[in-house]
Amino acid sequence: MTDTVVRSRRGMSRRTVLFVWNTLLAITVGLAFLIPLWWSFINSLRPGAETFSYLNPLQWQTFFTATPTLENYLALLDSDLGRAILNSLFVSVVTVIVGLGVCATAAYGLSAFKFRGQGVLFSVVILSFLIPFDAIAIPLADMFRDWNLQNTFIGLILPGIGNGMAIFLLRTFFLAIPEELVEAARLDGLGWWGVFTRIYLPLSRPALIGAGLMLFLFQWQAYVWPLLMGTDDEHILGPVALSNLQGQFQVDYGVLFAASMVLVLIPLAIILGFQRYFIQSVSTTGLK
């Protein structure tokens, strides 16, 4: 048997072991995320009194139920969750539309133009998404109250428009656009705004969708800011309505799990629909 054949078999053996190892790792990570979601879904289909009945010891009823019921979901019809979901959708969609315009324009300015202080300005953008928003939420809420923006949709939407992570993602993508293409467009008489709208934006569709998903999730899962700014029934958002389902002396966990599943399934469906663009934007950003 020649050395070439031996090396070829060893290479195939290593690739097989690596493939099996990666597959097992992917299955383990997938189950780590899937099991809690499945357990929550099953508990949304059983009475709240049975939520923790099958945890110790674990048995098949822990992850399955023989008598599923929709009573928990029907009970949500008598709560504020429906209005809160509509409010959350409105706030999230407006944030995506306006936020993409703001973030894309800022990223274009930081990538297409050279000016003094550009590095410092970009460092501020990086710093903005390194600081947790909850750390500045209370002083920011005081300022918004002084501006009479409490219990208004403008007050709920404004903090989510300028997202540092979205600007960083879009700027990185814009930097990969060939300068020769921009110079050719300029020689043909296209202005800077035309370069932005007719070259940068059409070529950056995956990055725009990825940034839009970030803006959507930021608003959809926000809790502290809606708790501070949306204190009346007209402006209540999903996470706040979910917390309000807990009674002072008694908690119906079945209804809580049903509300949680509704709040999870909406962004999950959106992410699954656009996951190809999101993965493409993130992976491309990491390579540039």
mmCIF file of C-alpha atoms in Angstrom, residues 124-273:
data_model
loop_
_atom_site.group_PDB
_atom_site.id
_atom_site.type_symbol
_atom_site.label_atom_id
_atom_site.label_comp_id
_atom_site.label_asym_id
_atom_site.label_seq_id
_atom_site.Cartn_x
_atom_site.Cartn_y
_atom_site.Cartn_z
ATOM 1 C CA VAL A 124 -18.770 56.880 20.042
ATOM 2 C CA VAL A 125 -20.996 54.682 17.873
ATOM 3 C CA ILE A 126 -19.136 51.570 19.078
ATOM 4 C CA LEU A 127 -19.391 52.746 22.686
ATOM 5 C CA SER A 128 -23.156 53.302 22.359
ATOM 6 C CA PHE A 129 -23.907 49.603 21.939
ATOM 7 C CA LEU A 130 -21.358 48.470 24.520
ATOM 8 C CA ILE A 131 -23.222 50.326 27.306
ATOM 9 C CA PRO A 132 -26.413 48.467 28.397
ATOM 10 C CA PHE A 133 -29.463 50.572 27.617
ATOM 11 C CA ASP A 134 -31.005 49.756 31.004
ATOM 12 C CA ALA A 135 -28.100 51.617 32.672
ATOM 13 C CA ILE A 136 -29.240 54.933 31.163
ATOM 14 C CA ALA A 137 -32.985 54.214 30.996
ATOM 15 C CA ILE A 138 -34.011 56.007 34.218
ATOM 16 C CA PRO A 139 -32.246 59.374 33.595
ATOM 17 C CA LEU A 140 -33.385 59.222 29.957
ATOM 18 C CA ALA A 141 -36.979 58.604 31.086
ATOM 19 C CA ASP A 142 -36.804 61.694 33.348
ATOM 20 C CA MET A 143 -35.732 63.761 30.340
ATOM 21 C CA PHE A 144 -38.545 62.344 28.197
ATOM 22 C CA ARG A 145 -41.086 63.170 30.944
ATOM 23 C CA ASP A 146 -39.876 66.767 30.912
ATOM 24 C CA TRP A 147 -40.549 66.778 27.164
ATOM 25 C CA ASN A 148 -44.097 65.425 27.790
ATOM 26 C CA LEU A 149 -43.323 62.251 25.825
ATOM 27 C CA GLN A 150 -44.477 59.792 28.486
ATOM 28 C CA ASN A 151 -47.403 57.628 27.356
ATOM 29 C CA THR A 152 -46.830 58.526 23.720
ATOM 30 C CA PHE A 153 -45.716 56.293 20.877
ATOM 31 C CA ILE A 154 -43.028 58.819 19.970
ATOM 32 C CA GLY A 155 -41.513 58.391 23.426
ATOM 33 C CA LEU A 156 -41.576 54.600 23.040
ATOM 34 C CA ILE A 157 -40.046 54.638 19.550
ATOM 35 C CA LEU A 158 -37.319 57.317 19.748
ATOM 36 C CA PRO A 159 -34.646 55.424 21.785
ATOM 37 C CA GLY A 160 -34.704 52.505 19.343
ATOM 38 C CA ILE A 161 -34.100 54.521 16.169
ATOM 39 C CA GLY A 162 -30.377 55.198 16.568
ATOM 40 C CA ASN A 163 -28.878 51.742 17.090
ATOM 41 C CA GLY A 164 -25.072 51.607 17.263
ATOM 42 C CA MET A 165 -24.904 47.927 16.331
ATOM 43 C CA ALA A 166 -27.004 48.511 13.203
ATOM 44 C CA ILE A 167 -24.764 51.443 12.180
ATOM 45 C CA PHE A 168 -21.668 49.302 12.719
ATOM 46 C CA LEU A 169 -23.122 46.459 10.633
ATOM 47 C CA LEU A 170 -24.164 48.734 7.754
ATOM 48 C CA ARG A 171 -20.889 50.711 7.754
ATOM 49 C CA THR A 172 -18.871 47.503 7.519
ATOM 50 C CA PHE A 173 -20.975 46.383 4.577
ATOM 51 C CA PHE A 174 -20.744 49.803 2.860
ATOM 52 C CA LEU A 175 -16.927 49.764 3.111
ATOM 53 C CA ALA A 176 -16.856 46.672 0.879
ATOM 54 C CA ILE A 177 -18.513 48.497 -2.030
ATOM 55 C CA PRO A 178 -15.798 49.158 -4.670
ATOM 56 C CA GLU A 179 -14.632 52.773 -4.839
ATOM 57 C CA GLU A 180 -14.282 52.428 -8.614
ATOM 58 C CA LEU A 181 -18.044 51.915 -8.863
ATOM 59 C CA VAL A 182 -18.701 55.092 -6.885
ATOM 60 C CA GLU A 183 -16.162 57.084 -8.913
ATOM 61 C CA ALA A 184 -17.749 55.910 -12.161
ATOM 62 C CA ALA A 185 -21.169 56.967 -10.918
ATOM 63 C CA ARG A 186 -19.795 60.375 -9.893
ATOM 64 C CA LEU A 187 -18.198 60.845 -13.342
ATOM 65 C CA ASP A 188 -21.588 60.097 -14.900
ATOM 66 C CA GLY A 189 -23.004 63.015 -12.949
ATOM 67 C CA LEU A 190 -24.658 61.175 -10.048
ATOM 68 C CA GLY A 191 -24.759 63.182 -6.804
ATOM 69 C CA TRP A 192 -23.863 61.801 -3.380
ATOM 70 C CA TRP A 193 -27.521 61.246 -2.514
ATOM 71 C CA GLY A 194 -27.964 59.396 -5.805
ATOM 72 C CA VAL A 195 -24.903 57.262 -5.031
ATOM 73 C CA PHE A 196 -26.482 56.401 -1.690
ATOM 74 C CA THR A 197 -29.960 55.544 -2.978
ATOM 75 C CA ARG A 198 -29.011 53.956 -6.330
ATOM 76 C CA ILE A 199 -25.763 52.132 -5.482
ATOM 77 C CA TYR A 200 -25.240 51.644 -1.745
ATOM 78 C CA LEU A 201 -28.789 50.715 -0.718
ATOM 79 C CA PRO A 202 -29.571 48.265 -3.576
ATOM 80 C CA LEU A 203 -26.254 46.460 -3.060
ATOM 81 C CA SER A 204 -26.741 46.222 0.717
ATOM 82 C CA ARG A 205 -30.070 44.390 0.882
ATOM 83 C CA PRO A 206 -28.866 41.549 3.195
ATOM 84 C CA ALA A 207 -27.220 44.033 5.576
ATOM 85 C CA LEU A 208 -30.360 46.203 5.631
ATOM 86 C CA ILE A 209 -32.539 43.187 6.453
ATOM 87 C CA GLY A 210 -30.094 42.068 9.173
ATOM 88 C CA ALA A 211 -30.054 45.554 10.692
ATOM 89 C CA GLY A 212 -33.860 45.711 10.452
ATOM 90 C CA LEU A 213 -34.157 42.450 12.404
ATOM 91 C CA MET A 214 -31.872 43.876 15.105
ATOM 92 C CA LEU A 215 -34.036 46.988 15.411
ATOM 93 C CA PHE A 216 -37.214 44.886 15.504
ATOM 94 C CA LEU A 217 -35.932 42.555 18.233
ATOM 95 C CA PHE A 218 -34.596 45.487 20.270
ATOM 96 C CA GLN A 219 -38.077 47.001 20.470
ATOM 97 C CA TRP A 220 -40.033 43.745 20.658
ATOM 98 C CA GLN A 221 -38.209 42.380 23.708
ATOM 99 C CA ALA A 222 -37.664 45.694 25.518
ATOM 100 C CA TYR A 223 -39.153 45.726 29.019
ATOM 101 C CA VAL A 224 -37.616 48.449 31.199
ATOM 102 C CA TRP A 225 -38.234 51.313 28.757
ATOM 103 C CA PRO A 226 -41.910 50.429 28.026
ATOM 104 C CA LEU A 227 -42.410 49.980 31.792
ATOM 105 C CA LEU A 228 -41.126 53.530 32.375
ATOM 106 C CA MET A 229 -42.770 55.258 29.388
ATOM 107 C CA GLY A 230 -45.954 53.263 28.628
ATOM 108 C CA THR A 231 -47.774 53.365 31.928
ATOM 109 C CA ASP A 232 -51.380 53.669 30.677
ATOM 110 C CA ASP A 233 -53.551 51.032 28.970
ATOM 111 C CA GLU A 234 -53.420 52.791 25.584
ATOM 112 C CA HIS A 235 -49.636 52.442 25.255
ATOM 113 C CA ILE A 236 -48.906 49.169 27.030
ATOM 114 C CA LEU A 237 -46.500 46.820 25.188
ATOM 115 C CA GLY A 238 -46.246 43.029 25.105
ATOM 116 C CA PRO A 239 -43.579 42.326 27.784
ATOM 117 C CA VAL A 240 -45.308 44.666 30.259
ATOM 118 C CA ALA A 241 -48.701 43.038 29.595
ATOM 119 C CA LEU A 242 -47.075 39.634 30.184
ATOM 120 C CA SER A 243 -45.774 40.703 33.583
ATOM 121 C CA ASN A 244 -49.191 42.134 34.475
ATOM 122 C CA LEU A 245 -50.706 38.648 34.111
ATOM 123 C CA GLN A 246 -49.117 37.700 37.437
ATOM 124 C CA GLY A 247 -51.538 38.176 40.294
ATOM 125 C CA GLN A 248 -50.491 39.650 43.649
ATOM 126 C CA PHE A 249 -51.160 36.442 45.601
ATOM 127 C CA GLN A 250 -51.633 33.795 42.899
ATOM 128 C CA VAL A 251 -49.955 33.078 39.559
ATOM 129 C CA ASP A 252 -51.622 31.064 36.772
ATOM 130 C CA TYR A 253 -48.540 29.617 35.096
ATOM 131 C CA GLY A 254 -50.580 28.057 32.302
ATOM 132 C CA VAL A 255 -51.799 31.489 31.135
ATOM 133 C CA LEU A 256 -48.275 32.906 31.560
ATOM 134 C CA PHE A 257 -46.789 30.194 29.349
ATOM 135 C CA ALA A 258 -49.534 30.700 26.740
ATOM 136 C CA ALA A 259 -48.813 34.459 26.614
ATOM 137 C CA SER A 260 -45.083 33.768 26.424
ATOM 138 C CA MET A 261 -45.575 31.448 23.460
ATOM 139 C CA VAL A 262 -47.595 34.093 21.606
ATOM 140 C CA LEU A 263 -44.872 36.694 22.221
ATOM 141 C CA VAL A 264 -42.172 34.248 21.105
ATOM 142 C CA LEU A 265 -43.849 32.908 17.964
ATOM 143 C CA ILE A 266 -44.300 36.308 16.276
ATOM 144 C CA PRO A 267 -40.577 37.303 16.151
ATOM 145 C CA LEU A 268 -39.638 33.649 15.569
ATOM 146 C CA ALA A 269 -41.754 33.539 12.406
ATOM 147 C CA ILE A 270 -40.206 36.810 11.176
ATOM 148 C CA ILE A 271 -36.642 35.615 11.870
ATOM 149 C CA LEU A 272 -37.220 32.264 10.157
ATOM 150 C CA GLY A 273 -38.582 34.103 7.130
#
